[in-house]
Structures are given as C-alpha cells and as structure tokens.
Amino acid sequence: MDYSENVLKLQPSATIAVSTLAKKLAAEGRDIINLGAGEPDFPTPPWVSSAGVEAIQAGQTRYTPAAGTPALRAAVGEYMAGGTAHSTDPQRIVVTAGAKQALFNACFCLFGPGDDVLIGSPYWTSYPEIVNLARARPVPVFGNEDRGFKLSPDDLEAAYTPAVKGLIISSPSNPSGAVYTAEELAAIADWCKTRGVVVISDEIYREIYFGSEGLRAPGLLDLPAAGLGTVVIVNGLSKSFAMTGWRIGFSWADPDLTKKMSALQSHVSSNASTPSQLAALRALTKPDLASATRSEMVAAFRRRRDLVMGLFDELAPRCGYVRPEGAFYLYFRVDALFDGTYGSSADVCTGLLEEVGVAVVPGSAFGDDRYARMSIASSDAELEEGVRRMARVLGG
Ligand code: PMP
Ligand code: GLU
C-alpha cells in the first residue's frame, strides 16, 4: 500500500503494544505479571462514575460544543489556574478525548514542515510520533542523568537552532518519575520566552507527587505571569481520577490558540464524550472528595515506590534507576545485561516476558535503549512477585 507521507514514519504506541501482548498471553493461560500498563489499578471513584451513569440515564447523550460544556470548561479553568497569577477564563480551555488529543491539537496547530520541536528525554513514547504527524521534526534532548535527566537552559541552548519552535516536557515525567522544581521550571520558561520557543507542558501526573504530602507537583502556572511566553498546559483526569477509559483531557492556552485548537477538534472528533464530561464536572467540583481520593492513591503509589526501590537495591543492584518523585513508574537500567545474550532493551524485555512472565516496556520506546520501564500501578503483592521474578534475569 502506498501510504501518505503523513504516516510514513508512524509506529503503533509501544506502551500500549506491550500491555496488549501481556493481556493476550494472560488470556491464553500464561502466568503473566503485567507491569507494562501505564494506568492506575484503582477503579474510578464511585462518586465520579455515578455522575456519568446519571448523565446517560437523564438523556445527556447529545453533542456539546466541540471545546466542551461551558460548565466543565469553567471548572477546568479553575482547576488549572485557580489560586495562581494566571487567568481561569474558560475561553482558554479545550476539553479533549484524553490528554493525548490535547497534545495532538497543540502540536498540529503550532508546528509544521521545517519546524523542530525539542523533546525532554527520556520522553513519553507518543511525543515524537505526534510531532511527526504534524510533519515537524522531533529533536530529543537529554538532561544530565544524575539529575534524573531533567533539562537545564544550558541543555536547551546547546540544542537550539533557529528551526526550533517548541519544547515538550512532562513533569512528573513518564517514564522517569523525575519532577522539576518551580525554580527549574522558571529557568526553562525563561529560556523559552527569550528564544521565542513555545512550551507544551504535560502535567498529567501532577497530582501523583511524592514530595510534600497533599501538594501537587510544581507546574508552569505556579510561575508569575511575566515569566511565561507562549505555553500550552496539558492535563486530564486519566491518572488523577483513575479515568483512563473515560477519555477526558484538557488544555490551557491563550484564547486565540484555544479557538484554533477547538476548530481543529470540531473537524477531527467534535466534543469529548458527553457523559464523560458530566462525570469530569463532578470530579472537579467536589474538592473534599477529590482530595480524599487523591491522598489514598498517592499514599499507595508512594508505598509501592519505596517497596520496589528496596527490592531493586537488594535483588538487582547492578540495575541503577531514577528515583521517582512522582508518576507511577520505575525507570531502571538494563544495559549491564548487554553481554551477548541480550543486545538491546527490547531483547531484555522479551527475555523477561518469555523467561519469567513479566511485562515491562523497553527503554527504546522512550529514547534510551539502556533502560526499561516498569509500572508500579499494581498491587503490592504483584509488584513484589514481579520484581523477584525479574531479578532472576536482572540480578547477578
Ligand atoms: N501524557 C503522558 C505523559 C502519559 O503518560 C499519558 C498516558 N497515556 C498521556 C499523556 C495520555 O493520557 P490520556 O489517557 O488522558 O490520553
Ligand atoms: N501513558 C500510559 C503509558 O505510558 C498509557 C499508554 C499510552 O497511552 O501510551 O503506558
């Protein structure tokens, strides 16, 4: 088949592929521990789900405006910018079918042929693909490994050319779990503003933060208004409210850009699912319930992070890892195994699946073949068993 140049480089999502394969093997009766999936293992809180059910039963099943219902856009504006120096204006918000669509809207509206987009690396696997779909060029940029790969203005300056139009970062990071401090974000925002580079800040793991109890990880909107040039903040409910299947994300941006992204979405997919929007509205307008849900989830992720780090230190000391300060992954090195049996992170991950029945994602999916990523969004028992099994291959 002669495909259009639009999709010539397109590959399916590696994170989804690993998880799908693990589920298939488990359905065939294999004893598989799936640590590939990047989704909370908690159910959507019932007080949120019930709003979706009630919406369906009340017949709220028709189109809404493409950018979302006015009530939800207002609630999202408040959620993203409330209490900051920035505007909560609903005209800055597009409600999308998952954060993925918000990232796509932003890249497709801002970048095109001849543009380079710097990508904080290791990166979430979809960023380069989304930039490619906009026909721009993704340029991975790694910070210092000792700082959890976080970027500094010097790293960005070294990668800068006049073709650079944008930067994509995620904090807390998928896959590394590294979290930028407000000062580090300010330095990056300042560099981007000076260079006229748009920042797309993916803050979808902001609520899953192990720093100060009860606080979200620092975000770009914590900075003073004068510190920001053109920015798009992406967030959503997939992770923070365990709502991956409901497909609710959103963006905060300048009202003109928001209009353009909404126009794009009006032709590509229209509004995010209407009952999901009603559930999202409930999620964002019950702060006491939300905070109790979040505390419970974050406490579990923190406990599991500590458990898994302890097991790695004890059982696989040759596999260094980035200490996760947020999100729900452990990003660990596997290159000590590149000794003839295994030549790449994909080989190691295939070996782990075949030999000990544990699914994790090769670092090549995130731009660094020396690593692999395991999800810690599984029960403590599964995590313990999963790491013990992996250690039979990784230990030594
Ligand atoms: N950004 C990051 C860093 C992610 O890990 C994910 C997980 N899929 C997304 C965006 C997309 O989230 P959603 O399911 O809301 O599209
Ligand atoms: N974000 C998750 C992950 O990285 C879910 C899968 C995906 O959307 O890529 O595993």
Short mmCIF file of C-alpha atoms and ligand atoms in Angstrom, two decimals:
data_model
loop_
_atom_site.label_atom_id
_atom_site.label_comp_id
_atom_site.label_asym_id
_atom_site.label_seq_id
_atom_site.Cartn_x
_atom_site.Cartn_y
_atom_site.Cartn_z
CA MET A 1 0.00 0.00 0.00
CA ASP A 2 1.26 3.48 -0.83
CA TYR A 3 0.66 5.47 2.32
CA SER A 4 0.65 9.22 2.54
CA GLU A 5 3.78 10.93 3.80
CA ASN A 6 1.67 11.93 6.81
CA VAL A 7 2.03 8.46 8.27
CA LEU A 8 5.18 7.09 6.67
CA LYS A 9 7.11 7.06 9.95
CA LEU A 10 4.16 6.17 12.16
CA GLN A 11 4.56 3.26 14.58
CA PRO A 12 1.93 1.94 16.99
CA SER A 13 2.31 3.01 20.61
CA ALA A 14 4.94 0.73 22.21
CA THR A 15 3.48 1.20 25.69
CA ILE A 16 0.06 0.08 24.53
CA ALA A 17 1.61 -2.77 22.48
CA VAL A 18 3.43 -4.28 25.48
CA SER A 19 0.35 -4.13 27.61
CA THR A 20 -1.84 -5.63 24.86
CA LEU A 21 0.61 -8.51 24.36
CA ALA A 22 0.73 -9.17 28.10
CA LYS A 23 -3.08 -9.27 28.27
CA LYS A 24 -3.22 -11.64 25.28
CA LEU A 25 -0.70 -14.04 26.83
CA ALA A 26 -2.59 -13.95 30.14
CA ALA A 27 -5.86 -14.71 28.30
CA GLU A 28 -4.13 -17.73 26.74
CA GLY A 29 -3.49 -19.03 30.23
CA ARG A 30 0.13 -17.89 30.76
CA ASP A 31 1.08 -16.72 34.21
CA ILE A 32 1.87 -13.09 33.36
CA ILE A 33 2.50 -10.12 35.62
CA ASN A 34 1.71 -7.05 33.55
CA LEU A 35 3.90 -4.14 34.65
CA GLY A 36 3.69 -2.55 31.21
CA ALA A 37 0.46 -0.67 31.55
CA GLY A 38 0.57 3.00 32.40
CA GLU A 39 -2.77 3.24 34.12
CA PRO A 40 -3.88 3.33 37.75
CA ASP A 41 -5.05 -0.05 39.01
CA PHE A 42 -7.72 1.69 41.12
CA PRO A 43 -11.34 1.88 39.98
CA THR A 44 -12.75 5.27 39.02
CA PRO A 45 -14.16 6.66 42.30
CA PRO A 46 -17.86 5.68 42.51
CA TRP A 47 -18.87 9.28 43.32
CA VAL A 48 -17.46 10.23 39.90
CA SER A 49 -18.74 7.22 37.93
CA SER A 50 -22.27 7.74 39.21
CA ALA A 51 -22.36 11.19 37.57
CA GLY A 52 -21.64 9.52 34.21
CA VAL A 53 -24.37 6.93 34.77
CA GLU A 54 -26.85 9.62 35.84
CA ALA A 55 -25.97 11.68 32.73
CA ILE A 56 -26.74 8.73 30.44
CA GLN A 57 -29.98 7.95 32.25
CA ALA A 58 -31.05 11.60 32.11
CA GLY A 59 -30.54 11.60 28.35
CA GLN A 60 -27.46 13.82 28.37
CA THR A 61 -26.14 11.91 25.41
CA ARG A 62 -26.03 14.52 22.67
CA TYR A 63 -23.31 16.73 21.21
CA THR A 64 -21.88 19.50 23.32
CA PRO A 65 -19.82 22.41 21.92
CA ALA A 66 -16.58 21.00 20.47
CA ALA A 67 -14.44 22.51 23.23
CA GLY A 68 -16.67 21.11 25.99
CA THR A 69 -19.66 22.26 28.03
CA PRO A 70 -19.38 25.80 29.41
CA ALA A 71 -19.68 24.43 32.96
CA LEU A 72 -16.84 21.96 32.51
CA ARG A 73 -14.58 24.49 30.77
CA ALA A 74 -15.15 26.84 33.70
CA ALA A 75 -14.39 24.08 36.23
CA VAL A 76 -11.23 23.10 34.34
CA GLY A 77 -10.10 26.75 34.20
CA GLU A 78 -10.48 26.91 37.96
CA TYR A 79 -8.73 23.53 38.45
CA MET A 80 -5.77 24.52 36.31
CA ALA A 81 -5.27 28.17 37.13
CA GLY A 82 -7.30 28.84 40.31
CA GLY A 83 -5.17 30.43 43.03
CA THR A 84 -2.37 31.32 40.57
CA ALA A 85 -1.45 34.57 38.85
CA HIS A 86 -3.00 33.25 35.63
CA SER A 87 -6.44 33.55 34.11
CA THR A 88 -9.09 30.92 34.82
CA ASP A 89 -11.06 32.10 31.74
CA PRO A 90 -12.96 29.16 30.18
CA GLN A 91 -12.03 30.61 26.75
CA ARG A 92 -8.54 29.24 27.44
CA ILE A 93 -9.74 25.66 27.87
CA VAL A 94 -10.41 22.87 25.37
CA VAL A 95 -11.81 19.63 26.78
CA THR A 96 -10.38 16.75 24.75
CA ALA A 97 -10.70 12.98 24.35
CA GLY A 98 -7.81 12.31 26.73
CA ALA A 99 -4.64 14.33 27.23
CA LYS A 100 -3.31 12.68 24.09
CA GLN A 101 -5.74 14.63 21.95
CA ALA A 102 -4.81 17.88 23.70
CA LEU A 103 -1.16 17.21 22.83
CA PHE A 104 -2.10 16.44 19.25
CA ASN A 105 -4.25 19.59 18.95
CA ALA A 106 -1.40 21.74 20.26
CA CYS A 107 1.31 20.21 18.05
CA PHE A 108 -0.85 20.21 14.94
CA CYS A 109 -1.84 23.87 15.42
CA LEU A 110 1.64 25.11 16.30
CA PHE A 111 4.17 23.11 14.30
CA GLY A 112 4.61 22.09 10.69
CA PRO A 113 7.16 21.24 7.98
CA GLY A 114 10.54 22.85 8.60
CA ASP A 115 9.95 23.21 12.36
CA ASP A 116 11.98 21.41 15.01
CA VAL A 117 10.47 20.53 18.37
CA LEU A 118 12.77 19.78 21.31
CA ILE A 119 11.57 16.89 23.43
CA GLY A 120 12.72 16.45 27.02
CA SER A 121 14.11 12.91 27.09
CA PRO A 122 13.62 10.18 28.01
CA TYR A 123 10.22 11.05 26.59
CA TRP A 124 6.77 9.60 26.69
CA THR A 125 6.57 7.47 23.60
CA SER A 126 3.80 9.42 21.82
CA TYR A 127 5.51 12.84 21.77
CA PRO A 128 7.80 12.22 18.77
CA GLU A 129 5.02 10.45 16.89
CA ILE A 130 2.62 13.36 17.44
CA VAL A 131 5.29 15.83 16.28
CA ASN A 132 5.89 13.66 13.21
CA LEU A 133 2.16 13.67 12.46
CA ALA A 134 2.35 17.47 12.34
CA ARG A 135 5.17 16.97 9.78
CA ALA A 136 7.63 18.73 12.12
CA ARG A 137 10.88 17.15 13.37
CA PRO A 138 11.19 15.81 16.93
CA VAL A 139 14.61 16.50 18.48
CA PRO A 140 15.23 14.53 21.70
CA VAL A 141 17.26 16.43 24.32
CA PHE A 142 18.59 14.68 27.41
CA GLY A 143 19.49 16.42 30.66
CA ASN A 144 22.12 15.10 33.00
CA GLU A 145 21.44 11.52 34.10
CA ASP A 146 22.47 12.41 37.68
CA ARG A 147 19.61 14.94 37.78
CA GLY A 148 17.05 12.38 36.60
CA PHE A 149 17.62 13.68 33.04
CA LYS A 150 15.93 17.00 33.84
CA LEU A 151 16.75 19.73 31.33
CA SER A 152 18.58 22.94 32.15
CA PRO A 153 18.72 26.09 30.00
CA ASP A 154 22.28 25.04 29.02
CA ASP A 155 20.99 21.73 27.63
CA LEU A 156 18.37 23.63 25.65
CA GLU A 157 20.79 26.24 24.41
CA ALA A 158 23.14 23.51 23.15
CA ALA A 159 20.26 22.03 21.11
CA TYR A 160 18.90 25.33 19.84
CA THR A 161 18.82 26.28 16.16
CA PRO A 162 16.56 28.87 14.50
CA ALA A 163 14.35 25.97 13.32
CA VAL A 164 13.37 25.20 16.94
CA LYS A 165 9.76 26.29 17.52
CA GLY A 166 8.70 24.25 20.51
CA LEU A 167 9.65 22.23 23.56
CA ILE A 168 7.67 19.39 25.12
CA ILE A 169 8.32 18.37 28.71
CA SER A 170 6.49 16.20 31.22
CA SER A 171 6.77 16.69 34.95
CA PRO A 172 6.34 14.40 36.83
CA SER A 173 7.96 12.54 33.98
CA ASN A 174 6.76 9.46 32.23
CA PRO A 175 8.96 7.34 32.14
CA SER A 176 11.49 8.55 34.74
CA GLY A 177 9.30 9.93 37.54
CA ALA A 178 11.61 12.97 37.78
CA VAL A 179 9.91 16.19 38.92
CA TYR A 180 11.09 19.72 38.11
CA THR A 181 11.19 22.19 41.00
CA ALA A 182 9.45 25.54 40.49
CA GLU A 183 12.90 27.16 40.13
CA GLU A 184 13.93 24.67 37.43
CA LEU A 185 10.67 25.26 35.58
CA ALA A 186 11.17 29.02 35.84
CA ALA A 187 14.65 28.73 34.30
CA ILE A 188 13.27 26.68 31.40
CA ALA A 189 10.31 29.01 30.87
CA ASP A 190 12.65 31.98 30.87
CA TRP A 191 14.93 30.39 28.25
CA CYS A 192 11.91 29.55 26.06
CA LYS A 193 10.49 33.04 26.37
CA THR A 194 13.81 34.62 25.40
CA ARG A 195 14.22 32.28 22.43
CA GLY A 196 10.56 32.56 21.33
CA VAL A 197 10.05 28.81 21.82
CA VAL A 198 6.55 27.56 22.75
CA VAL A 199 6.44 25.23 25.76
CA ILE A 200 3.99 22.36 25.85
CA SER A 201 3.97 21.22 29.46
CA ASP A 202 2.36 17.83 30.04
CA GLU A 203 1.27 17.89 33.67
CA ILE A 204 -0.96 14.83 33.63
CA TYR A 205 0.88 13.27 36.60
CA ARG A 206 0.85 16.47 38.63
CA GLU A 207 -1.39 15.07 41.34
CA ILE A 208 0.75 11.96 41.72
CA TYR A 209 3.61 13.57 43.59
CA PHE A 210 5.67 12.13 46.43
CA GLY A 211 7.21 15.44 47.53
CA SER A 212 5.11 17.33 50.04
CA GLU A 213 2.07 15.48 51.24
CA GLY A 214 -1.20 16.88 49.88
CA LEU A 215 0.51 19.13 47.33
CA ARG A 216 0.59 18.87 43.56
CA ALA A 217 3.96 18.82 41.80
CA PRO A 218 5.07 22.29 40.65
CA GLY A 219 3.52 23.34 37.33
CA LEU A 220 4.12 26.14 34.85
CA LEU A 221 1.12 28.10 36.09
CA ASP A 222 2.77 28.38 39.52
CA LEU A 223 5.18 30.85 37.90
CA PRO A 224 4.47 34.57 37.73
CA ALA A 225 2.61 35.70 34.60
CA ALA A 226 5.61 37.73 33.42
CA GLY A 227 7.75 34.55 33.47
CA LEU A 228 5.84 32.81 30.70
CA GLY A 229 5.95 33.24 26.93
CA THR A 230 3.60 31.12 24.84
CA VAL A 231 2.67 27.98 26.74
CA VAL A 232 0.19 25.16 26.45
CA ILE A 233 -0.51 23.24 29.64
CA VAL A 234 -1.92 19.76 29.13
CA ASN A 235 -3.64 17.81 31.87
CA GLY A 236 -6.56 15.41 32.29
CA LEU A 237 -8.34 13.00 34.56
CA SER A 238 -6.94 9.70 33.27
CA LYS A 239 -4.35 9.37 36.01
CA SER A 240 -5.51 11.65 38.83
CA PHE A 241 -9.03 10.19 38.96
CA ALA A 242 -8.25 6.74 37.52
CA MET A 243 -10.37 7.53 34.45
CA THR A 244 -8.23 6.25 31.56
CA GLY A 245 -11.18 4.77 29.68
CA TRP A 246 -13.45 7.80 30.05
CA ARG A 247 -11.16 9.83 27.76
CA ILE A 248 -11.11 13.26 29.37
CA GLY A 249 -8.14 15.58 28.96
CA PHE A 250 -7.80 19.33 28.59
CA SER A 251 -5.51 22.18 27.64
CA TRP A 252 -4.96 25.68 28.99
CA ALA A 253 -3.61 28.16 26.45
CA ASP A 254 -4.02 31.63 25.03
CA PRO A 255 -7.66 32.24 23.89
CA ASP A 256 -6.71 32.62 20.19
CA LEU A 257 -4.77 29.37 20.14
CA THR A 258 -7.61 27.76 22.07
CA LYS A 259 -10.05 28.82 19.35
CA LYS A 260 -7.81 27.27 16.70
CA MET A 261 -7.45 24.01 18.64
CA SER A 262 -11.20 23.90 19.17
CA ALA A 263 -11.75 24.45 15.41
CA LEU A 264 -9.35 21.58 14.66
CA GLN A 265 -11.15 19.33 17.10
CA SER A 266 -14.54 20.34 15.67
CA HIS A 267 -13.48 18.70 12.39
CA VAL A 268 -11.50 15.76 13.74
CA SER A 269 -13.63 14.35 16.55
CA SER A 270 -16.02 17.02 17.98
CA ASN A 271 -16.63 17.03 21.71
CA ALA A 272 -15.21 14.59 24.23
CA SER A 273 -17.87 12.05 25.24
CA THR A 274 -20.80 13.88 26.82
CA PRO A 275 -21.44 11.53 29.80
CA SER A 276 -17.68 11.56 30.48
CA GLN A 277 -17.79 15.36 30.60
CA LEU A 278 -20.56 15.18 33.18
CA ALA A 279 -18.50 12.77 35.27
CA ALA A 280 -15.49 15.08 34.90
CA LEU A 281 -17.56 18.01 36.11
CA ARG A 282 -18.42 16.07 39.27
CA ALA A 283 -14.75 15.12 39.75
CA LEU A 284 -13.63 18.74 39.55
CA THR A 285 -16.34 20.30 41.68
CA LYS A 286 -16.11 18.13 44.81
CA PRO A 287 -12.76 19.20 46.25
CA ASP A 288 -13.14 17.35 49.56
CA LEU A 289 -13.94 14.03 47.92
CA ALA A 290 -11.21 14.61 45.32
CA SER A 291 -8.62 15.32 47.93
CA ALA A 292 -9.51 12.18 49.93
CA THR A 293 -9.33 10.07 46.74
CA ARG A 294 -6.01 11.56 45.77
CA SER A 295 -4.46 11.09 49.23
CA GLU A 296 -5.38 7.43 49.22
CA MET A 297 -4.00 6.85 45.73
CA VAL A 298 -0.78 8.79 46.26
CA ALA A 299 -0.14 7.02 49.60
CA ALA A 300 -0.43 3.66 47.81
CA PHE A 301 1.88 4.75 44.97
CA ARG A 302 4.43 6.13 47.44
CA ARG A 303 4.42 2.89 49.45
CA ARG A 304 4.83 0.85 46.27
CA ARG A 305 7.61 3.07 45.01
CA ASP A 306 9.50 2.51 48.27
CA LEU A 307 8.82 -1.22 48.12
CA VAL A 308 10.08 -1.56 44.56
CA MET A 309 13.19 0.59 45.10
CA GLY A 310 14.06 -1.53 48.16
CA LEU A 311 13.66 -4.74 46.16
CA PHE A 312 15.83 -3.43 43.31
CA ASP A 313 18.56 -2.36 45.76
CA GLU A 314 18.53 -5.79 47.34
CA LEU A 315 17.98 -8.11 44.38
CA ALA A 316 19.23 -6.31 41.26
CA PRO A 317 21.93 -3.91 42.48
CA ARG A 318 23.56 -3.71 39.06
CA CYS A 319 20.42 -2.12 37.61
CA GLY A 320 20.52 1.54 38.63
CA TYR A 321 17.30 3.54 38.46
CA VAL A 322 15.99 7.07 38.57
CA ARG A 323 14.39 7.72 41.97
CA PRO A 324 10.76 8.57 41.12
CA GLU A 325 9.44 11.71 42.81
CA GLY A 326 6.07 11.38 41.07
CA ALA A 327 4.01 9.44 38.48
CA PHE A 328 3.88 5.64 38.83
CA TYR A 329 6.86 4.12 37.06
CA LEU A 330 10.35 2.88 37.87
CA TYR A 331 12.83 3.56 35.09
CA PHE A 332 15.77 1.24 35.52
CA ARG A 333 18.93 0.36 33.63
CA VAL A 334 19.26 -2.93 31.82
CA ASP A 335 22.47 -2.35 29.87
CA ALA A 336 24.54 -4.33 32.41
CA LEU A 337 22.93 -7.34 30.69
CA PHE A 338 24.15 -6.44 27.21
CA ASP A 339 26.71 -9.21 27.19
CA GLY A 340 25.94 -11.45 24.23
CA THR A 341 22.63 -12.96 25.36
CA TYR A 342 20.88 -9.60 25.18
CA GLY A 343 21.80 -6.82 22.80
CA SER A 344 19.11 -4.24 23.44
CA SER A 345 16.39 -3.18 25.87
CA ALA A 346 13.84 -4.88 23.61
CA ASP A 347 15.82 -8.16 23.91
CA VAL A 348 15.87 -7.87 27.70
CA CYS A 349 12.12 -7.17 27.82
CA THR A 350 11.37 -10.09 25.52
CA GLY A 351 13.56 -12.24 27.77
CA LEU A 352 11.70 -11.07 30.88
CA LEU A 353 8.36 -11.89 29.28
CA GLU A 354 9.41 -15.30 27.97
CA GLU A 355 11.59 -16.48 30.83
CA VAL A 356 9.79 -15.16 33.91
CA GLY A 357 6.43 -13.90 32.58
CA VAL A 358 6.85 -10.22 33.48
CA ALA A 359 5.88 -7.48 31.00
CA VAL A 360 7.81 -4.18 31.11
CA VAL A 361 8.47 -1.62 28.38
CA PRO A 362 11.88 -1.32 26.65
CA GLY A 363 13.68 1.99 27.06
CA SER A 364 13.94 2.28 23.27
CA ALA A 365 10.27 3.35 23.38
CA PHE A 366 11.35 6.36 25.45
CA GLY A 367 14.51 7.23 23.50
CA ASP A 368 17.15 5.47 25.64
CA ASP A 369 17.99 1.85 24.90
CA ARG A 370 19.94 1.41 28.13
CA TYR A 371 16.78 1.42 30.21
CA ALA A 372 13.41 -0.27 30.74
CA ARG A 373 10.26 0.98 32.46
CA MET A 374 8.04 -0.88 34.88
CA SER A 375 4.70 0.43 36.09
CA ILE A 376 4.14 0.46 39.85
CA ALA A 377 0.38 0.74 39.36
CA SER A 378 -0.19 -2.86 40.50
CA SER A 379 -0.90 -4.46 43.85
CA ASP A 380 1.95 -4.70 46.36
CA ALA A 381 1.88 -8.49 46.05
CA GLU A 382 2.14 -8.39 42.24
CA LEU A 383 4.94 -5.86 42.39
CA GLU A 384 6.90 -7.91 44.88
CA GLU A 385 6.43 -11.10 42.88
CA GLY A 386 7.18 -9.23 39.62
CA VAL A 387 10.47 -7.78 40.86
CA ARG A 388 11.53 -11.08 42.45
CA ARG A 389 10.90 -12.83 39.14
CA MET A 390 12.71 -10.14 37.13
CA ALA A 391 15.67 -10.35 39.50
CA ARG A 392 16.27 -13.92 38.27
CA VAL A 393 17.20 -12.32 34.95
CA LEU A 394 18.39 -8.88 36.08
CA GLY A 395 20.27 -9.93 39.25
CA GLY A 396 23.74 -11.33 39.02
N1 PMP B 1 0.91 12.14 28.71
C1 PMP B 1 1.57 11.22 29.41
C2 PMP B 1 2.93 11.57 29.94
C3 PMP B 1 1.02 9.96 29.62
O1 PMP B 1 1.70 9.03 30.30
C4 PMP B 1 -0.25 9.66 29.09
C5 PMP B 1 -0.82 8.28 29.35
N2 PMP B 1 -1.48 7.71 28.40
C6 PMP B 1 -0.89 10.67 28.36
C7 PMP B 1 -0.29 11.89 28.20
C8 PMP B 1 -2.22 10.46 27.71
O2 PMP B 1 -3.24 10.40 28.63
P1 PMP B 1 -4.74 10.15 28.18
O3 PMP B 1 -5.06 8.75 28.53
O4 PMP B 1 -5.52 11.14 29.01
O5 PMP B 1 -4.86 10.43 26.72
N1 GLU B 2 0.51 6.65 29.26
C1 GLU B 2 0.45 5.25 29.50
C2 GLU B 2 1.83 4.64 29.30
O1 GLU B 2 2.78 5.33 29.07
C3 GLU B 2 -0.66 4.57 28.77
C4 GLU B 2 -0.39 4.03 27.40
C5 GLU B 2 -0.33 5.08 26.34
O2 GLU B 2 -1.29 5.83 26.22
O3 GLU B 2 0.71 5.15 25.72
O4 GLU B 2 1.96 3.46 29.43
#
